[in-house]
Coordinates of C-alpha atoms in Angstrom, one line a residue:
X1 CA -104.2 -47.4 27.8
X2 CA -103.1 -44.0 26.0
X3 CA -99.6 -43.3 27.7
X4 CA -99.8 -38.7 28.8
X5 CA -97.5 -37.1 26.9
X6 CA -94.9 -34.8 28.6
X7 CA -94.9 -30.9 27.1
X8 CA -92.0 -29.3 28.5
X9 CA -92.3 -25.3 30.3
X10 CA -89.6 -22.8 30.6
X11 CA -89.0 -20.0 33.1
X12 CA -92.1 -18.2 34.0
X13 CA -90.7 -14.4 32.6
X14 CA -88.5 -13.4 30.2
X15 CA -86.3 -10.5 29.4
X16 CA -84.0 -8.3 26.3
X17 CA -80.4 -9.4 27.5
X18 CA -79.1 -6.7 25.0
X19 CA -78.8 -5.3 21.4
X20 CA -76.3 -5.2 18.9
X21 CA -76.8 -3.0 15.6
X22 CA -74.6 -2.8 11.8
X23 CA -75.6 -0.2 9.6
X24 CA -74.6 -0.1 6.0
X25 CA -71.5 1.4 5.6
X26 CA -72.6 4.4 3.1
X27 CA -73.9 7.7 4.3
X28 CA -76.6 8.8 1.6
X29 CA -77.3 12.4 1.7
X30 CA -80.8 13.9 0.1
X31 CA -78.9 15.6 -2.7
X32 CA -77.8 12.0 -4.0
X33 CA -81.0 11.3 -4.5
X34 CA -83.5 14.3 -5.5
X35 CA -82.6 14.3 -9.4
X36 CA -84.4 11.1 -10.5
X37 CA -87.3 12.0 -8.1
X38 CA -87.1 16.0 -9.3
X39 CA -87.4 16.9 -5.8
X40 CA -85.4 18.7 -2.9
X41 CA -83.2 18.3 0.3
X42 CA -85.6 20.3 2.0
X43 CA -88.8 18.6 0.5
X44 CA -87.3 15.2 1.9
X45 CA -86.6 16.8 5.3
X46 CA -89.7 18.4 5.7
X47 CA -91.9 15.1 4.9
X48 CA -90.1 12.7 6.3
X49 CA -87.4 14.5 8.5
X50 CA -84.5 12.2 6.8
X51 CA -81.3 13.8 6.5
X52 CA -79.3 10.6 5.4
X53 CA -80.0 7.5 5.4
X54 CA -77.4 4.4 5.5
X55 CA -76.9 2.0 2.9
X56 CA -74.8 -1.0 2.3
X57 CA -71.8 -1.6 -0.5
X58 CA -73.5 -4.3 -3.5
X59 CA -71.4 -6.7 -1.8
X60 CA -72.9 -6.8 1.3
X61 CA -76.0 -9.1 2.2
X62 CA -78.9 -9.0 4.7
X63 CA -77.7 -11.9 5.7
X64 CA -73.8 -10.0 6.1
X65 CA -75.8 -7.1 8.7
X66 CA -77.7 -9.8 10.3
X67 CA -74.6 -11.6 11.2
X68 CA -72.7 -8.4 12.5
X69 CA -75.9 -7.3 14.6
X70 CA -75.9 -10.6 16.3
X71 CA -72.8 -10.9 16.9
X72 CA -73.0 -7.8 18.7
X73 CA -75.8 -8.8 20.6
X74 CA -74.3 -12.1 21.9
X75 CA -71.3 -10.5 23.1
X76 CA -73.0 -8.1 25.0
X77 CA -75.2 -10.5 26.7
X78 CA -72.5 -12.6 28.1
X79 CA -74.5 -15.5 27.0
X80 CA -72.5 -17.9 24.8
X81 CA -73.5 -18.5 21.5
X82 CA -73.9 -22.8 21.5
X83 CA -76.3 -21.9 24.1
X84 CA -79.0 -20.1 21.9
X85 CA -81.6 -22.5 21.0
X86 CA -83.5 -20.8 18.6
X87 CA -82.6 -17.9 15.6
X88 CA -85.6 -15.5 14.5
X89 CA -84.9 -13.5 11.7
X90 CA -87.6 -10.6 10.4
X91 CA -86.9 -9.3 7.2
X92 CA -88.5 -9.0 3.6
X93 CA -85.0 -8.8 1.6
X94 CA -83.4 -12.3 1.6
X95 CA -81.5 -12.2 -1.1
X96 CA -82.5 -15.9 -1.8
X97 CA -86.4 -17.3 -1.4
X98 CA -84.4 -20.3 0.3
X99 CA -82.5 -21.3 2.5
X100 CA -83.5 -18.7 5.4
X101 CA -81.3 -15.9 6.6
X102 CA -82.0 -16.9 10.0
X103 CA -79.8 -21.0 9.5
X104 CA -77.1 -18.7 7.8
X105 CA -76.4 -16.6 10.5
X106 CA -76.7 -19.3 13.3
X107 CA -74.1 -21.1 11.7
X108 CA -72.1 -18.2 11.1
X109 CA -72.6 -16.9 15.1
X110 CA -72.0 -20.4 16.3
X111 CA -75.4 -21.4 17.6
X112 CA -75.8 -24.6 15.7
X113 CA -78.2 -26.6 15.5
X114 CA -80.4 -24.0 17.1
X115 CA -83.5 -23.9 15.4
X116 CA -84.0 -21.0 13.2
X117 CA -86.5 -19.9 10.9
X118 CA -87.2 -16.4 9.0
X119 CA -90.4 -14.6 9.3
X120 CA -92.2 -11.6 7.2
X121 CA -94.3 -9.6 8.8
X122 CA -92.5 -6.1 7.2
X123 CA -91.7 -3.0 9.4
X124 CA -93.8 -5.0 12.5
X125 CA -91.3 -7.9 12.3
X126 CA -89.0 -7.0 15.0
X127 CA -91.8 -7.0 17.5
X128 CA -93.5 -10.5 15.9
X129 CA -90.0 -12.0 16.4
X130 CA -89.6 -10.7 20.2
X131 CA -93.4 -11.9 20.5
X132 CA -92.2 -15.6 19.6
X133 CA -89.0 -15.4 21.7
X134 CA -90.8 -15.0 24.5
X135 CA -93.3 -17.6 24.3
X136 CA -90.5 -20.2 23.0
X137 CA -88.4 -19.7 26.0
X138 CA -91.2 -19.4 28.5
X139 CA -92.9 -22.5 26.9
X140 CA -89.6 -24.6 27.2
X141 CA -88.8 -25.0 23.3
X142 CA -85.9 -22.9 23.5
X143 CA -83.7 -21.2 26.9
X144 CA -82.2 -18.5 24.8
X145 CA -83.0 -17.0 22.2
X146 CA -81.7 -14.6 19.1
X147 CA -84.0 -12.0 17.6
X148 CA -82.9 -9.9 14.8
X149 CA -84.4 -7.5 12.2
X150 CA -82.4 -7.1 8.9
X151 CA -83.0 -5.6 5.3
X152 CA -81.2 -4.4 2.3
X153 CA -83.9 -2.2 1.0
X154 CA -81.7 -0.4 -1.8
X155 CA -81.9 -3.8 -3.8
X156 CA -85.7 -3.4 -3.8
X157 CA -85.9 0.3 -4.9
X158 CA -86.5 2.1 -8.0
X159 CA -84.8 5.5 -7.6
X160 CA -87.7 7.3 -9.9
X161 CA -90.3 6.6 -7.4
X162 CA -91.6 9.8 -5.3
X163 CA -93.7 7.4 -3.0
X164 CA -90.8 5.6 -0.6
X165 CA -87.6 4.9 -2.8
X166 CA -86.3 8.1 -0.9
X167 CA -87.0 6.7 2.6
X168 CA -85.5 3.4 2.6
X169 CA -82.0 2.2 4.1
X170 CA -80.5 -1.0 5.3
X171 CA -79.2 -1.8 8.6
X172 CA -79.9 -5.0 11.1
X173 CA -80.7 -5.0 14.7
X174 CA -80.7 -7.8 16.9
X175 CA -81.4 -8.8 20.8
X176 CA -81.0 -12.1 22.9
X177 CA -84.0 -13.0 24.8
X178 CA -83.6 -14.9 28.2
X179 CA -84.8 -16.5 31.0
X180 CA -85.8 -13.3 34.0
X181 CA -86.6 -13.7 37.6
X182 CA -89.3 -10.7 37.0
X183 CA -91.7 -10.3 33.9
X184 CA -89.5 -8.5 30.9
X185 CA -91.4 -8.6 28.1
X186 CA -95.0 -7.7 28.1
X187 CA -98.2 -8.9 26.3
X188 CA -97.8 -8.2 22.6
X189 CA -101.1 -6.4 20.5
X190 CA -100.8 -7.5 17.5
X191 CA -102.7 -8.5 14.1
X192 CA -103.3 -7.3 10.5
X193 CA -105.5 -5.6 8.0
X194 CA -105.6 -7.4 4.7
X195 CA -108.2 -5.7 3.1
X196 CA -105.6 -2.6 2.8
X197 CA -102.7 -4.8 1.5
X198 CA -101.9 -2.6 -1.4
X199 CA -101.5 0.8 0.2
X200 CA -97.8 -0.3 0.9
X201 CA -96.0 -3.6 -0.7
X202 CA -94.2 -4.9 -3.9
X203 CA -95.3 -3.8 -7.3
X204 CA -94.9 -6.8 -9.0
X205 CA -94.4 -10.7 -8.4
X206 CA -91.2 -12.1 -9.3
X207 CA -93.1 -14.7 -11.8
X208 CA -94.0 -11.3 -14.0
X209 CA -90.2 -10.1 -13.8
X210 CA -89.3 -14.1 -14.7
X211 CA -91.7 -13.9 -17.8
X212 CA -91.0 -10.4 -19.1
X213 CA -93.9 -9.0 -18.0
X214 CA -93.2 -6.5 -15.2
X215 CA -89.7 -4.5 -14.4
X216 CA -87.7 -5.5 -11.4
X217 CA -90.4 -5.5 -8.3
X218 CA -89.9 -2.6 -6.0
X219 CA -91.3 -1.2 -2.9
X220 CA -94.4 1.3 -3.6
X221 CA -96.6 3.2 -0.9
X222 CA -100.0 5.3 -1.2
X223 CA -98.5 7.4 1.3
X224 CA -101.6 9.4 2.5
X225 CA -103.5 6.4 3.1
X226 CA -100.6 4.3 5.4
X227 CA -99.6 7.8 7.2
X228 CA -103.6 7.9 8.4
X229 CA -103.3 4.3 9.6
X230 CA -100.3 4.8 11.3
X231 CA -101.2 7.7 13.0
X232 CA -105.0 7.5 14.0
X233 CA -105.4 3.2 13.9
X234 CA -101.7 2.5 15.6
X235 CA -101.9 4.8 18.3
X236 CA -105.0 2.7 19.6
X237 CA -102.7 -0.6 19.1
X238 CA -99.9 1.3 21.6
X239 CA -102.7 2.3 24.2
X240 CA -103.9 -1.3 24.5
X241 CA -100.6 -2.4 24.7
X242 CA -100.0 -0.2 27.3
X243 CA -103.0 -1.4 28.9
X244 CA -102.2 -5.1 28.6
X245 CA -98.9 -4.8 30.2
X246 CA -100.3 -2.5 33.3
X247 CA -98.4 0.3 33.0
X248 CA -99.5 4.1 31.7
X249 CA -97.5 5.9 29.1
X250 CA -95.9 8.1 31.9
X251 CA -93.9 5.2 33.4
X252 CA -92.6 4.6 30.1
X253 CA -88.7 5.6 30.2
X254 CA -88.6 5.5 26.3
X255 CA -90.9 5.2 23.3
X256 CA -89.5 3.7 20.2
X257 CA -92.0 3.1 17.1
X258 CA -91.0 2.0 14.0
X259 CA -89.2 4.8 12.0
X260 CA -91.3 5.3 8.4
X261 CA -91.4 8.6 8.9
X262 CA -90.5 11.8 11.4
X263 CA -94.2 13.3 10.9
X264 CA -95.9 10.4 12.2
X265 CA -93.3 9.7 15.2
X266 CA -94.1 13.0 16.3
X267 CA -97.9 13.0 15.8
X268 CA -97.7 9.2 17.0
X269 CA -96.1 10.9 20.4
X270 CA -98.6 13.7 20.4
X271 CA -101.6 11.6 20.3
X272 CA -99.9 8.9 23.1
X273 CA -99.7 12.0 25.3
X274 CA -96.0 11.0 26.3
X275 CA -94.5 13.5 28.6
X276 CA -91.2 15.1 28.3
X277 CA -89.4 12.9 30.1
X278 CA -90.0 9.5 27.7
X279 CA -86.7 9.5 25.0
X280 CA -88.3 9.0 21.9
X281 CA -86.3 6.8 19.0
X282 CA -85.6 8.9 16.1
X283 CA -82.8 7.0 14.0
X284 CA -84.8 7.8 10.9
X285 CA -83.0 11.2 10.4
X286 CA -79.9 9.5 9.8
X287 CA -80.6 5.5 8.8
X288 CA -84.0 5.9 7.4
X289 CA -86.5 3.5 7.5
X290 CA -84.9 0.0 7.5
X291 CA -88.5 -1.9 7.9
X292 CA -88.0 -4.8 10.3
X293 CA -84.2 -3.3 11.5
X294 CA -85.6 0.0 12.8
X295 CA -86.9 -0.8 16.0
X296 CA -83.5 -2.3 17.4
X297 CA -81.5 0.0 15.6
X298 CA -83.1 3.1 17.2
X299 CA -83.0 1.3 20.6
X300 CA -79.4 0.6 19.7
X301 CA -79.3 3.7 19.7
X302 CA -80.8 5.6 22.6
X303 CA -78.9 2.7 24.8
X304 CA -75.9 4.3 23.4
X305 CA -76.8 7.7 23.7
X306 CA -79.1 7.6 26.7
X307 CA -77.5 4.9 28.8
X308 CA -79.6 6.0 31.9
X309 CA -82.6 4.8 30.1
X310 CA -81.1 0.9 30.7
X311 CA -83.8 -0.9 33.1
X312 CA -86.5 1.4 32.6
X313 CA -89.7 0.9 30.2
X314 CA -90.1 1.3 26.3
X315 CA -92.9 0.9 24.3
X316 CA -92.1 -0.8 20.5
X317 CA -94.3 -0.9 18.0
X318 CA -93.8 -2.0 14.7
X319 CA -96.1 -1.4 12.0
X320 CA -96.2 -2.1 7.6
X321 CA -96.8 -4.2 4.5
X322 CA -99.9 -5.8 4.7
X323 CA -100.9 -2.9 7.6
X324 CA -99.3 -5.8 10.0
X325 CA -98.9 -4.6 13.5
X326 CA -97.6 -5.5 16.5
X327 CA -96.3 -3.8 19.6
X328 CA -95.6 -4.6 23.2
X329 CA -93.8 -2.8 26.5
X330 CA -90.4 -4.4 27.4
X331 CA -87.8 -3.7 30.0
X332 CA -84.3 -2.4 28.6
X333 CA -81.2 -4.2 29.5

């Protein structure tokens, strides 16, 4: 006779114990950057509403934010680090192809031998990576666990590009996910659109740059084309998600969508119908857009401006390379 196997469960609801956030450590106004672009301060501001964006010193890693973000985060949760059982990192800028960002940092946090693994799902990382924390801990795989979004973006620019180089900073933002007496975290929406892969992605493989066939691969968008999806085709992602989790977008306390650009946060908020009274993340005027980092960063942020928003509801939705998505409604700590 077949001996049943045992599969273990966790707690029945989860929550975001907290977020921690490092930025990089320069301040890059507009007028640093208009000359190899031949553009303006005020052509930058008025498409994408960045004033500066941050980013980091050569020396410093994605792996180096990463690390400071969670540290952050732990602290704040009052959750002890040898207790977190698993370490998600989202990012597309490891500096190395292997070993992960996400082993690096556990060791360097203190949560070994937590399992840890990186992920890539772009600008909708953050909200993959909160997607898995949820169902680890509530599955029984893991009782805490450490979320963070991270990229150096300014190694994978090429300042003569009109199409994003101008956009991009680095930064980290990371939360701890626990165990929660009441539901936290709500259904995630998420999915992809291949088909659409190169309106936003790397310009080259790193095999062509090894053989002398391409210049160092960069970032590249066909910006009409993602500003339509994000706009029109994401806005029906945040309704569902709204939908799935029970709640309408006036008992939202904050809405915080990935920051790639201040024209679509606003028409994103337009079309959602949010009233006045929802804070809406808008870090991008002076981090830019930090892909997988923005969503906690901007949180980070409103937390630390806004710290009457702390157990209400916010709606995250990340959304990018590949035209991956992924949003769902969570409870702030």
């Amino acid at each position: 006779m077949t001996p049943t196997l045992r599969q273990s469960r966790g707690a029945a609801h989860t929550r975001i114990y907290s977020y921690g956030a490092a930025r990089g450590e320069n301040a890059v106004p507009n007028d640093d950057l208009v000359g190899p672009i031949d553009s303006s301060d005020e052509w930058i501001r008025q498409r994408t509403g960045i004033i500066t964006r941050m980013r980091a010193t050569p020396g410093t890693t994605a792996i180096d934010l990463a690390a400071s973000a969670a540290e952050e985060a732990i602290a704040r949760s009052g959750v002890p680090a040898d207790r977190i059982g698993a370490v998600i990192v989202a990012t597309i800028s490891n500096p190395k192809q292997t070993p992960s960002v996400s082993a690096i940092v556990a060791d360097r946090v203190g949560s070994n031998p937590a399992a840890a693994y990186d992920l890539n799902a772009a600008c909708a990382g953050f909200a993959y990576g909160v997607a898995q924390a949820d169902a680890l801990i509530r599955s029984g795989a893991a009782e805490y666990a450490l979320v963070i979004g991270t990229e150096k973006l300014s190694d994978i620019v090429d300042p003569t590009d009109r199409s994003i180089s101008f956009l991009l900073g680095d930064g980290a933002g990371a939360v701890v996910v626990g165990p929660s007496d009441t539901p936290g975290i709500g259904p995630t929406v998420w999915g992809s659109d291949g088909s659409k892969a190169d309106a936003v992605g790397m310009n080259h493989t790193l095999t062509d740059f090894r053989d002398g066939n391409s210049p160092w691969p960069t970032l590249r968008q066909e910006g009409p084309t993602v500003f339509r999806w994000a706009v029109w085709e994401m806005v029906k992602v945040a309704r569902q998600a709204l939908e799935e989790a029970g709640v309408e977008a006036s008992d939202l306390a904050a809405f915080v969508p990935h920051q790639a650009n201040m024209r679509i946060i606003d028409e994103f908020a337009k079309q959602l119908g949010l009233p006045d009274t929802v804070a809406v993340g808008r870090d991008i005027a002076t981090t830019g857009n930090t892909s997988a980092a923005s969503i906690p960063l901007a949180t980070h942020r409103l937390l630390e401006e806004h710290p009457e928003l702390s157990g209400g509801l916010a709606l995250q939705i990340g959304f990018g390379a590949g035209l991956v998505f992924g949003a769902q409604v969570v409870v702030l700590p």
